Short mmCIF file of C-alpha atoms and ligand atoms in Angstrom, two decimals:
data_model
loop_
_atom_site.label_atom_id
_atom_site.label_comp_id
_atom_site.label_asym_id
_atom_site.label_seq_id
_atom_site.Cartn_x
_atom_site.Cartn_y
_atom_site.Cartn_z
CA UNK S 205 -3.11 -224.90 125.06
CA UNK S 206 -0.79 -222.74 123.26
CA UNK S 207 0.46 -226.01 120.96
CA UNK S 208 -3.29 -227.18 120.45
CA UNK S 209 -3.67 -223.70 118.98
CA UNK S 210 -0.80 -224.23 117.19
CA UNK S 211 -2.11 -227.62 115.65
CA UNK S 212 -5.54 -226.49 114.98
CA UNK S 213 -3.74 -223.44 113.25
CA UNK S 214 -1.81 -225.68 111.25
CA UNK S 215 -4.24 -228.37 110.03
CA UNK S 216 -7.05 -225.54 109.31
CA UNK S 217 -4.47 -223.78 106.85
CA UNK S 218 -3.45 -227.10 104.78
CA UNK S 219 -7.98 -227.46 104.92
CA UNK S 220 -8.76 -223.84 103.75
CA UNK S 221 -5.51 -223.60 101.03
CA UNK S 222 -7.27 -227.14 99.30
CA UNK S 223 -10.90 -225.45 99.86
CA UNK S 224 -9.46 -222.22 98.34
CA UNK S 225 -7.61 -223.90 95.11
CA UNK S 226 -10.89 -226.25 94.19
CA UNK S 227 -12.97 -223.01 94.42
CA UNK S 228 -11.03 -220.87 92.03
CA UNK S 229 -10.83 -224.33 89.67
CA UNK S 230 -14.24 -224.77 89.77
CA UNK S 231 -14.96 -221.03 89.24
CA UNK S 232 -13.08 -220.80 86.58
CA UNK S 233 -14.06 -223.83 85.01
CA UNK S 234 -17.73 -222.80 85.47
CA UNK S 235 -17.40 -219.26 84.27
CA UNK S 236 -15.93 -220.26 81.09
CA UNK S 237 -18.42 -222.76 80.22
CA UNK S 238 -21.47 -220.76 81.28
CA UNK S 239 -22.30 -222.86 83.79
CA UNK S 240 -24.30 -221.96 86.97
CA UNK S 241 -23.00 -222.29 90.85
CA UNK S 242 -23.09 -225.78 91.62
CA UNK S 243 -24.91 -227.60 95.11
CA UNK S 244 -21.11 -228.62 95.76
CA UNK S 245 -20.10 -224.72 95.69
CA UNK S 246 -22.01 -223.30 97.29
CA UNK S 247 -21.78 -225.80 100.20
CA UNK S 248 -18.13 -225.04 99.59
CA UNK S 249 -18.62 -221.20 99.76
CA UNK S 250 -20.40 -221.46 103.15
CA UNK S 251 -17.35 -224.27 104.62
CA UNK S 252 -14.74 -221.56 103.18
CA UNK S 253 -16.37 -218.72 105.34
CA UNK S 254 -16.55 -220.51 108.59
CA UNK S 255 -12.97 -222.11 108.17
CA UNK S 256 -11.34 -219.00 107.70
CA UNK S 257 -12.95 -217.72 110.37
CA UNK S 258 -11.81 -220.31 112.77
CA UNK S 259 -8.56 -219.93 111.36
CA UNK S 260 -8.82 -215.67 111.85
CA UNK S 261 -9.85 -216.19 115.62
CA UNK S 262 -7.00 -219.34 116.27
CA UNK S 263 -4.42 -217.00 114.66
CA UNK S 264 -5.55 -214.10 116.78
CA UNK S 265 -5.40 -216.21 119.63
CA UNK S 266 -1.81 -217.15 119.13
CA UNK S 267 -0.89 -213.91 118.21
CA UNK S 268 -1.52 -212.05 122.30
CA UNK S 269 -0.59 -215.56 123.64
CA UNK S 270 2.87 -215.90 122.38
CA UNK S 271 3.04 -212.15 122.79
CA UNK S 272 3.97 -210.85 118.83
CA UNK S 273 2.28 -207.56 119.61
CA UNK S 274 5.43 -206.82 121.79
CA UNK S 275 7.77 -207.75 118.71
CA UNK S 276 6.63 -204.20 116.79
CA UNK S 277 10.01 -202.21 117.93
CA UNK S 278 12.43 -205.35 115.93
CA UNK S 279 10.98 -204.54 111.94
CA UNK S 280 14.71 -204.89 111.01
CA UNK S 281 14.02 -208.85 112.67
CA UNK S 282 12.28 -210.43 109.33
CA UNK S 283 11.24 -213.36 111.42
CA UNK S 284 9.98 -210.54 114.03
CA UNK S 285 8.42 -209.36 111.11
CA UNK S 286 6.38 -211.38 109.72
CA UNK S 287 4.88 -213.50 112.41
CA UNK S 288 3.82 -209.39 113.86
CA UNK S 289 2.90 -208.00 110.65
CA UNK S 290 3.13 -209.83 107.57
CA UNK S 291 1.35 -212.75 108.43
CA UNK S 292 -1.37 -211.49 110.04
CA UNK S 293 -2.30 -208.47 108.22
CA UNK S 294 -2.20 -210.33 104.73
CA UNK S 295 -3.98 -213.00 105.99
CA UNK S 296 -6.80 -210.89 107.74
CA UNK S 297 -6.62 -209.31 104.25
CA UNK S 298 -7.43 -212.57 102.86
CA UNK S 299 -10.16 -214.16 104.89
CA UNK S 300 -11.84 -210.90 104.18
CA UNK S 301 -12.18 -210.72 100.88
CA UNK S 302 -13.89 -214.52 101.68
CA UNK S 303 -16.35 -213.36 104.02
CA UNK S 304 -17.21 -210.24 101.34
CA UNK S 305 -16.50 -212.49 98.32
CA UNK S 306 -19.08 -214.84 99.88
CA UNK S 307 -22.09 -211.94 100.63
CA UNK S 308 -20.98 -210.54 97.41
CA UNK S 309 -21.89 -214.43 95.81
CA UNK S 310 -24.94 -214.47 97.78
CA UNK S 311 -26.35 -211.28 95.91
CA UNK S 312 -24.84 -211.62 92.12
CA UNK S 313 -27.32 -212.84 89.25
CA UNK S 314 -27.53 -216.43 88.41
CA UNK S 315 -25.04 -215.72 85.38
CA UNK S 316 -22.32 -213.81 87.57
CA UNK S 317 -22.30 -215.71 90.47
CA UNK S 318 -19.08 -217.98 88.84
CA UNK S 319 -17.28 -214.84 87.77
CA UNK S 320 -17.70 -212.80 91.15
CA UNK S 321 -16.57 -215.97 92.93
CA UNK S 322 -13.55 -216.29 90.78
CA UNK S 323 -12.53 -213.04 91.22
CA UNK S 324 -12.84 -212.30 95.30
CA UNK S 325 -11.52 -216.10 96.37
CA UNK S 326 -8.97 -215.39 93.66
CA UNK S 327 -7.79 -212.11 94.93
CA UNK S 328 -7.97 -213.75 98.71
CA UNK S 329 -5.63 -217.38 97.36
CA UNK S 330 -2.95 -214.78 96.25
CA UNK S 331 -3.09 -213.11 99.52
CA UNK S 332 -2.66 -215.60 101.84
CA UNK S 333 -0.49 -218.28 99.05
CA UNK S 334 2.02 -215.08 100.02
CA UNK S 335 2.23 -215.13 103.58
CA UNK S 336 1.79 -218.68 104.34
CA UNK S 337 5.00 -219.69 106.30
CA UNK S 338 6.12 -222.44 104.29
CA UNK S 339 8.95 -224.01 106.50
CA UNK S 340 6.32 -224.83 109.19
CA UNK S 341 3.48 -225.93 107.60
CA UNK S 342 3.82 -229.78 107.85
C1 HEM L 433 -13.17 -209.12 111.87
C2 HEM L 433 -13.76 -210.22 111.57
C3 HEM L 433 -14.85 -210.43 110.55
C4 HEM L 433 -15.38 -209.59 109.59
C5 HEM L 433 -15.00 -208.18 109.26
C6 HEM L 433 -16.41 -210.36 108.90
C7 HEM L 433 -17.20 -209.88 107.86
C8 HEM L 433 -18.22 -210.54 107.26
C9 HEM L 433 -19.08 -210.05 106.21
C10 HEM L 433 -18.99 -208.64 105.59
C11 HEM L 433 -19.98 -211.01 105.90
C12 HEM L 433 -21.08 -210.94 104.85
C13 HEM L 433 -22.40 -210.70 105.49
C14 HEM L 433 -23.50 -210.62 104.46
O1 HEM L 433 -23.95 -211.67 103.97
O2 HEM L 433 -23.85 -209.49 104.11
C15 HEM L 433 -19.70 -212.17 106.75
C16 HEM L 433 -20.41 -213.33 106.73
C17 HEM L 433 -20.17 -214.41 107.56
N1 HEM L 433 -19.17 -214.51 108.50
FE1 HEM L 433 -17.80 -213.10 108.92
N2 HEM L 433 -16.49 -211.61 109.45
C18 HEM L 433 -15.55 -211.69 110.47
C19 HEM L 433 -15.29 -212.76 111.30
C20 HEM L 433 -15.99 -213.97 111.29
C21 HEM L 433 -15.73 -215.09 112.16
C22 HEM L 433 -14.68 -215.10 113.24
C23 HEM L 433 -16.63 -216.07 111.83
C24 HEM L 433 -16.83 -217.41 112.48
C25 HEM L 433 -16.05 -218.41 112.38
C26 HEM L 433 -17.45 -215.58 110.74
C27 HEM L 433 -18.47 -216.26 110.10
C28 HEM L 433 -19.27 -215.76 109.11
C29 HEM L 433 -20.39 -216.49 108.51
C30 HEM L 433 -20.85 -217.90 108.89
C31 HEM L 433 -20.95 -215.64 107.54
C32 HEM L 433 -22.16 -215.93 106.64
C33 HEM L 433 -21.70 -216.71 105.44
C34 HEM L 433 -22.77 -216.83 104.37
O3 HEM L 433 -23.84 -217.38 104.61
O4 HEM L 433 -22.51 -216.37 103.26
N3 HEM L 433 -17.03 -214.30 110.44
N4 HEM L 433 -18.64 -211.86 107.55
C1 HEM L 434 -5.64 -218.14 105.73
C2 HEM L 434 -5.19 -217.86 106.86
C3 HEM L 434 -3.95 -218.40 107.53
C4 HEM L 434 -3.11 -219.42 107.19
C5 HEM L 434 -3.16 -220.31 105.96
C6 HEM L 434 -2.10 -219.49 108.24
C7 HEM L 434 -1.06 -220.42 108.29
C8 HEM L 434 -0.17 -220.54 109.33
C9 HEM L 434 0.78 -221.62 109.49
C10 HEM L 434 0.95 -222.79 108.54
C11 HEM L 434 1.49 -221.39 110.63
C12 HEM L 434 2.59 -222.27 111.22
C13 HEM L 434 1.94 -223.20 112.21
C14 HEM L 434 2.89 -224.21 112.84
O1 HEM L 434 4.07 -223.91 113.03
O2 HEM L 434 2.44 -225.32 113.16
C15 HEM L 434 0.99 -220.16 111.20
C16 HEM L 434 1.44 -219.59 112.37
C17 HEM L 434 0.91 -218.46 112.94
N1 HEM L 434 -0.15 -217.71 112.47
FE1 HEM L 434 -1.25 -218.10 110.84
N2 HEM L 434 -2.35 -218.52 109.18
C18 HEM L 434 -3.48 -217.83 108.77
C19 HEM L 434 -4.07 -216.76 109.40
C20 HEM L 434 -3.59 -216.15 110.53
C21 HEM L 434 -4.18 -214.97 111.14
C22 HEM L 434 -5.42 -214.22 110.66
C23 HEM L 434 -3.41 -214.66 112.21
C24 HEM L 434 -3.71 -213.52 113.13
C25 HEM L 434 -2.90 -212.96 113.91
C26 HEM L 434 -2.33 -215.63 112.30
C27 HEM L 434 -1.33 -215.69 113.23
C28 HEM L 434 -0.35 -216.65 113.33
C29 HEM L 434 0.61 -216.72 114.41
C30 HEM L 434 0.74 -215.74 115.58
C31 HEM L 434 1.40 -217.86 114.17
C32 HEM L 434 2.46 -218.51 115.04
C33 HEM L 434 3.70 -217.83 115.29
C34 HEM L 434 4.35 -218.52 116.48
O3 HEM L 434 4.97 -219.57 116.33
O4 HEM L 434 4.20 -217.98 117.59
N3 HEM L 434 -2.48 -216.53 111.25
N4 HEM L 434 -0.02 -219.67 110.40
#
């Protein structure tokens, strides 16, 4: 169970990280050329939502399973560290500003929609691109 998680955990990240990257292109892209929200974002918007959240309640999961909770009195540990803290906290950080950025989308005018995008699931890439643990994902 624990290494299915594990999986899961792993091939979700490598899924969102592409998802995320594409986005900000396309936002970008988009927003400079006055361009509304494509069919193909906004399908992309709603597949970045649930992914992440998959990927908040898998982590989660792993988390009380392999017991990090109980790693909070070894901070000087970095390893300790960051699979207790680090990781989790930046990467909650993250999906939020994805499940906001999303709502936020949802509710901008036609002209802003590229520009609000770019800037939540901009914010949200730089949050989790600096916790990802990069010697384990495969
Ligand atoms: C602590 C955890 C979470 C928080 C704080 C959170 C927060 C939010 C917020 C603020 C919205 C925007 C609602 C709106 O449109 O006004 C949202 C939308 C959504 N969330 Fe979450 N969420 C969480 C976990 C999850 C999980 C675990 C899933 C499932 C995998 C999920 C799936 C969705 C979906 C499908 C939407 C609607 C997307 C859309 O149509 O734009 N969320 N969430
Ligand atoms: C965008 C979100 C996230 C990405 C890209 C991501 C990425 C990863 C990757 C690549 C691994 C290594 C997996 C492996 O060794 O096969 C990992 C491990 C882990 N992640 Fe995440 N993660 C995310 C969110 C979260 C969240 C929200 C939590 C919540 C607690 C979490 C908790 C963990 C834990 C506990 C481990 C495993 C540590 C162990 O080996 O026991 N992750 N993550």
């Amino acid at each position: 169970m624990k290494t299915g998680f594990l999986h899961l955990h792993n091939l979700t990240a490598w899924l969102l990280l592409a998802i995320l990257i594409v986005m900000v292109v396309l936002f970008f892209i988009n927003n400079s050329s006055r361009k509304p929200l494509s069919k193909l974002q906004n399908n992309l918007r709603l597949f970045a939502v649930i992914i992440s959240g998959l990927q908040l309640i898998v982590g989660f999961g792993i988390y009380f399973m392999n017991g990090w909770f109980a790693a909070f009195s070894q901070m000087s540990d970095s390893l300790a560290r960051f699979y207790a803290l680090e990781h989790p906290l930046m990467m909650t950080l993250g999906i939020l500003f994805i499940h906001i950025g999303s709502a936020k989308i949802k509710r901008a005018s036609e002209e802003k929609k590229n520009k609000v995008g770019l800037i939540f699931f901009g914010i949200s890439l730089v949050l989790i691109l600096s916790r990802v643990p990069w010697d384990r994902i495969i």
